[in-house]
Backbone as JSON, one array per atom type, in Angstrom:
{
  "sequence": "XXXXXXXXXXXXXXXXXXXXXXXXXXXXXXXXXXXXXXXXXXXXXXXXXXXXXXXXXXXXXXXXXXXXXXXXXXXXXXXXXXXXXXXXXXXXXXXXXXXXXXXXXXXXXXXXXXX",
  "N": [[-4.14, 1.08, -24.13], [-7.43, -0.1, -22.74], [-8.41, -3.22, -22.63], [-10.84, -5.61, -23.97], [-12.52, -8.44, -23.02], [-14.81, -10.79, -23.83], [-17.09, -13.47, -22.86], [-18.7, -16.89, -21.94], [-20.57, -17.59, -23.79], [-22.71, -19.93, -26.06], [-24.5, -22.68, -27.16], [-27.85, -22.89, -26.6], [-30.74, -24.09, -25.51], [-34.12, -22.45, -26.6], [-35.75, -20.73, -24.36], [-33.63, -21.31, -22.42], [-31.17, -20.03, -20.05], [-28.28, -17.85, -20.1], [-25.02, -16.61, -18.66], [-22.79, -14.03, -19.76], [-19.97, -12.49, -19.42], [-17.77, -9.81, -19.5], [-14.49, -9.28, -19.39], [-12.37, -6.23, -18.48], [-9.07, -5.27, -19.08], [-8.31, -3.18, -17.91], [-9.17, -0.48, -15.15], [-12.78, -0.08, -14.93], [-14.61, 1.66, -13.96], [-13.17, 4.09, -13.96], [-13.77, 4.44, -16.67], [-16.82, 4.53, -17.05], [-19.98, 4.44, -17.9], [-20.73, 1.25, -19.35], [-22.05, -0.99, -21.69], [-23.44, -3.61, -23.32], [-23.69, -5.42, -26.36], [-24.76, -6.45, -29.4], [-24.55, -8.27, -32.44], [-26.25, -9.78, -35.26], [-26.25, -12.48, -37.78], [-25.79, -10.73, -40.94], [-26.63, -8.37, -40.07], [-27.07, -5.2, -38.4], [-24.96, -4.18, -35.41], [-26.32, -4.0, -32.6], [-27.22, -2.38, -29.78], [-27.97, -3.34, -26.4], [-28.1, -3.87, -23.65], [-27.35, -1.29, -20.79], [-25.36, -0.28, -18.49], [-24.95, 2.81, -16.3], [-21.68, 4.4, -14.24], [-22.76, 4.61, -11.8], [-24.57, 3.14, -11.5], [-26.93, 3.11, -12.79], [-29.27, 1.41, -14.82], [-30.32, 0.2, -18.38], [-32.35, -0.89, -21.06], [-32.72, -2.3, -24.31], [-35.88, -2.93, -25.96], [-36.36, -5.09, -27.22], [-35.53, -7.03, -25.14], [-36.19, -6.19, -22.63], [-36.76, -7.17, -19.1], [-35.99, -9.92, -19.28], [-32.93, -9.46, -19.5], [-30.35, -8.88, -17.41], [-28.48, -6.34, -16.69], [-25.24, -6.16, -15.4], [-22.38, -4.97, -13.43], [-19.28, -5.2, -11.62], [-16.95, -3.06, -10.38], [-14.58, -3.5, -8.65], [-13.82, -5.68, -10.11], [-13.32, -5.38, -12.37], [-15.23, -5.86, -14.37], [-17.99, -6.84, -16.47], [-21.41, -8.14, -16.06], [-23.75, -9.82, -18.82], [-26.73, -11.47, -17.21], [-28.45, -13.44, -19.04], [-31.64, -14.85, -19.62], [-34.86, -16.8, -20.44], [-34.63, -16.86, -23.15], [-34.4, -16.4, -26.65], [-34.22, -17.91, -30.29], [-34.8, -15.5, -31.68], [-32.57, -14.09, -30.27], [-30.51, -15.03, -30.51], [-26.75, -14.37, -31.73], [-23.74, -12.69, -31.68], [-22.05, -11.94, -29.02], [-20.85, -8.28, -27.34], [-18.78, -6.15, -25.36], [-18.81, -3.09, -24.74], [-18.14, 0.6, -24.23], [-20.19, 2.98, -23.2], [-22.09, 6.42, -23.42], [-20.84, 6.44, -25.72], [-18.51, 4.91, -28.22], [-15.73, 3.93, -26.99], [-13.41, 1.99, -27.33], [-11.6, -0.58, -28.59], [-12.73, -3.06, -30.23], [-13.52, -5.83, -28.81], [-13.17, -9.72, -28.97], [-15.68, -10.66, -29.31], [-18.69, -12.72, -28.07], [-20.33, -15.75, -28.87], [-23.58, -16.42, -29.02], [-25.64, -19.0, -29.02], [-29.26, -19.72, -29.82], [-31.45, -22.21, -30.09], [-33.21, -25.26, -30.79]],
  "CA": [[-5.59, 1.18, -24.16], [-7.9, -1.11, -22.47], [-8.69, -4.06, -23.59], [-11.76, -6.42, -23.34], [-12.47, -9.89, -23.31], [-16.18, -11.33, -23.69], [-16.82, -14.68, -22.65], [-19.76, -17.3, -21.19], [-21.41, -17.8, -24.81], [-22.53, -21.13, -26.06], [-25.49, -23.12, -27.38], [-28.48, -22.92, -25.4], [-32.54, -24.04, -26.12], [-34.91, -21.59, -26.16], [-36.51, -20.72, -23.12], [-32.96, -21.29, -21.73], [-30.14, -18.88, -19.92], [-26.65, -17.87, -20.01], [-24.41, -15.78, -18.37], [-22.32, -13.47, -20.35], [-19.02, -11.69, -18.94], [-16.32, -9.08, -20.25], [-13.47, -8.57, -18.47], [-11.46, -5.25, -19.67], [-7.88, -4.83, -18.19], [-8.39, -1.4, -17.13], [-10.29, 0.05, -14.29], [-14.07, 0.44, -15.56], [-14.65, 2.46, -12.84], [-12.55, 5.09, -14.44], [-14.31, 4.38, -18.01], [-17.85, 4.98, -16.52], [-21.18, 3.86, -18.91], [-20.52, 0.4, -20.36], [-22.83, -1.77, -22.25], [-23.95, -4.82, -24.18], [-24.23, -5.29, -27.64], [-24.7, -7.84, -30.09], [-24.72, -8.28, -33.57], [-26.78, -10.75, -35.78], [-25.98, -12.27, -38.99], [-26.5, -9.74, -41.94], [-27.87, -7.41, -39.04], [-25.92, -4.3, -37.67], [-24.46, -4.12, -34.55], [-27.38, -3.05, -31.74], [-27.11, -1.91, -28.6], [-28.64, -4.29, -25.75], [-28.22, -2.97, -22.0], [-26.26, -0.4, -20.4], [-25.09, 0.25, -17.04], [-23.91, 3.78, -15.79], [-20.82, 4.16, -13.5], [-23.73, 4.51, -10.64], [-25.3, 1.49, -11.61], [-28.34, 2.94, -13.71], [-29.37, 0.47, -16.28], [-31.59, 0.76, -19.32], [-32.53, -2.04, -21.9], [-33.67, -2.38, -25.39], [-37.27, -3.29, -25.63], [-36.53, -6.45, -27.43], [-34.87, -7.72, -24.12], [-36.57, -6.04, -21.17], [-37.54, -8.02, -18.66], [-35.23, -10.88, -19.59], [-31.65, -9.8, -19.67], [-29.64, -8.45, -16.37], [-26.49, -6.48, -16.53], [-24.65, -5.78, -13.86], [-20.94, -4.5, -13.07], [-18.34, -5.71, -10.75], [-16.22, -2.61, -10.82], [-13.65, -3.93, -8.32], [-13.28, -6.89, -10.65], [-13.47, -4.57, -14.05], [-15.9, -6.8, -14.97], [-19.27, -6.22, -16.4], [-22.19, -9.26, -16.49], [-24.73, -9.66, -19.1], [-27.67, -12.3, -17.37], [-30.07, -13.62, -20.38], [-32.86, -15.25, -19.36], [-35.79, -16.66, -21.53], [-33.56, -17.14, -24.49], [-35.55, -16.4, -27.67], [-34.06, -17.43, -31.49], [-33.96, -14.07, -32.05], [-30.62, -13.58, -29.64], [-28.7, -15.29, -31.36], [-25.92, -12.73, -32.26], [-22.26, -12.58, -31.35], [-22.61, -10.05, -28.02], [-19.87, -7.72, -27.18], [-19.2, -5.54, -24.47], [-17.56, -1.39, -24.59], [-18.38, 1.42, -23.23], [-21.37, 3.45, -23.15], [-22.99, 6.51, -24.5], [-19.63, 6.86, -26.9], [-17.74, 3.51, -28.69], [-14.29, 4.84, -26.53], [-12.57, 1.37, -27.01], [-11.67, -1.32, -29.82], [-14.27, -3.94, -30.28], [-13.08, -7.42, -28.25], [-13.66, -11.0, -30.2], [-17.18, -10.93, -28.74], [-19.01, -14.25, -27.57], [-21.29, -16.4, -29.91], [-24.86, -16.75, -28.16], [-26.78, -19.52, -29.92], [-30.29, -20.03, -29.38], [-31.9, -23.18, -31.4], [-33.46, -26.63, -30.57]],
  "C": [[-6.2, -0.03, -23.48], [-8.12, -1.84, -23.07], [-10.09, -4.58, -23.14], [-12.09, -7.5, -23.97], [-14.03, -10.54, -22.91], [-16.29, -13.3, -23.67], [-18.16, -15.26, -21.99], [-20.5, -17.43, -22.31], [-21.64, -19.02, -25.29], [-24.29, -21.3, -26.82], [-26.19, -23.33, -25.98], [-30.2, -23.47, -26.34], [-33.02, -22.94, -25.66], [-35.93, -21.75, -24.83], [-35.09, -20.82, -21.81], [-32.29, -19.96, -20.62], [-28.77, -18.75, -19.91], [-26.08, -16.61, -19.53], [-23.3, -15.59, -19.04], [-21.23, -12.53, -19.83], [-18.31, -11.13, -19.44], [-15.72, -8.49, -19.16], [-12.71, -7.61, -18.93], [-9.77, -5.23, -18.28], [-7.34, -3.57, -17.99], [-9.34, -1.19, -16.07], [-11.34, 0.31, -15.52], [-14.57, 1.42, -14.85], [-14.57, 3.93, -13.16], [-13.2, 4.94, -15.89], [-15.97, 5.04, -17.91], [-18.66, 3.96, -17.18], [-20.69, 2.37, -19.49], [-21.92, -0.43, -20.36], [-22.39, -2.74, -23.52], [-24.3, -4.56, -25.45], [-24.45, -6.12, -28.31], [-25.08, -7.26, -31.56], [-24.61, -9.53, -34.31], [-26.37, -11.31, -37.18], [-26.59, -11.79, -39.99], [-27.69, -8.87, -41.66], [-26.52, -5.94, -38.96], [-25.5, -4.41, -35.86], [-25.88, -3.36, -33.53], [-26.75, -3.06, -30.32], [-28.11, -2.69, -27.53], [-29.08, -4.1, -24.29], [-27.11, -2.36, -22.15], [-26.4, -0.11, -19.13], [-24.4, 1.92, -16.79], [-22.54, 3.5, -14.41], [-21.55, 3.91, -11.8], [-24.7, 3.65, -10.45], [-26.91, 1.8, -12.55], [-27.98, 1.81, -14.75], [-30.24, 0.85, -17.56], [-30.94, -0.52, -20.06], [-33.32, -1.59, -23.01], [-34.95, -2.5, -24.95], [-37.2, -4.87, -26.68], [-35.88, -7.68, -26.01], [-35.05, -7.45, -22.54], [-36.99, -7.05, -20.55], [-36.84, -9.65, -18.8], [-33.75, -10.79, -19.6], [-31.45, -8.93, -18.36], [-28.65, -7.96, -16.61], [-26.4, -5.56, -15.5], [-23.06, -5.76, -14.2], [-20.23, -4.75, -11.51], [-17.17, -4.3, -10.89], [-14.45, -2.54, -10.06], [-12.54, -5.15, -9.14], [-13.19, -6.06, -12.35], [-14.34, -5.57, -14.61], [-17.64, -6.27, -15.42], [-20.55, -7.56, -17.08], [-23.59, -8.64, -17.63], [-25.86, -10.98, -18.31], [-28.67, -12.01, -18.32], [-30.79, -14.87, -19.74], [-34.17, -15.42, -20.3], [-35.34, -16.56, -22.95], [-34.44, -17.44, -25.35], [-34.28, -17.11, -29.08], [-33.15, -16.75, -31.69], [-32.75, -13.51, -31.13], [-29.75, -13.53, -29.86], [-28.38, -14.13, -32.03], [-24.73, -13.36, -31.71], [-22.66, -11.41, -30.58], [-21.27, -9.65, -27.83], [-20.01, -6.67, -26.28], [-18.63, -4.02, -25.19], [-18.32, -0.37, -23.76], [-19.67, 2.27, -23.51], [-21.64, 5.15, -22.9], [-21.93, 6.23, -25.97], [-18.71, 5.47, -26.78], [-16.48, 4.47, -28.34], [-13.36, 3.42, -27.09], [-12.95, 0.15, -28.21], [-12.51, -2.53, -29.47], [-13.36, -5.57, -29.5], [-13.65, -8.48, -29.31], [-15.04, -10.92, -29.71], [-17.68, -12.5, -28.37], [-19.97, -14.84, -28.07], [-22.12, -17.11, -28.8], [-25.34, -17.58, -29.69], [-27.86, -20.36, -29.48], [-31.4, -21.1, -30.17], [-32.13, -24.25, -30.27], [-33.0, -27.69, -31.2]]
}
């Protein structure tokens, strides 16, 4: 099964940015839809962006306008850019696949947003 590996997380101030990467060791290509997720403490797991295999995107509405994702699908790779770093981000983000959870959850990457 594929795997995936989230990475690029870190302390940041608000108003900051960070770039966010998961590499899976499978073609994504062949997986299609993947997206961003994150989950807050004593939150559930939300859903954040999503790319199709054709590059559509779509975004929450707590993060339009501020986060970027993008796919490398030569590199199986799939970027989250955050931008404008609120607080409320902080989460542990995680990448998989998109409309349907096809693949086991990676360690995810601890975003923290504080002064």
């Amino acid at each position: 099964q594929v795997q995936l590996v989230e990475s690029g997380g870190g302390l940041v101030q608000p108003g900051g940015s960070l770039r966010l990467s998961c590499v899976a060791s499978g073609s994504i290509f062949s997986i299609g839809g993947m997206g961003w997720y994150r989950q807050a403490p004593g939150k559930q797991r939300e859903r954040v962006a999503i790319t199709t295999s054709g590059g559509v995107t779509n975004y929450a509405d707590s993060v339009k306008g501020r986060f970027i994702i993008s796919r490398d699908n030569a590199k199986n790779t799939v970027y989250l850019q955050m931008n404008s770093l609120k607080p409320e981000d902080t989460a542990v983000y995680y990448c998989n696949t998109f409309p349907r959870i096809l693949l086991s959850w990676g360690q995810g990457t601890q975003v923290t947003v504080s002064s």
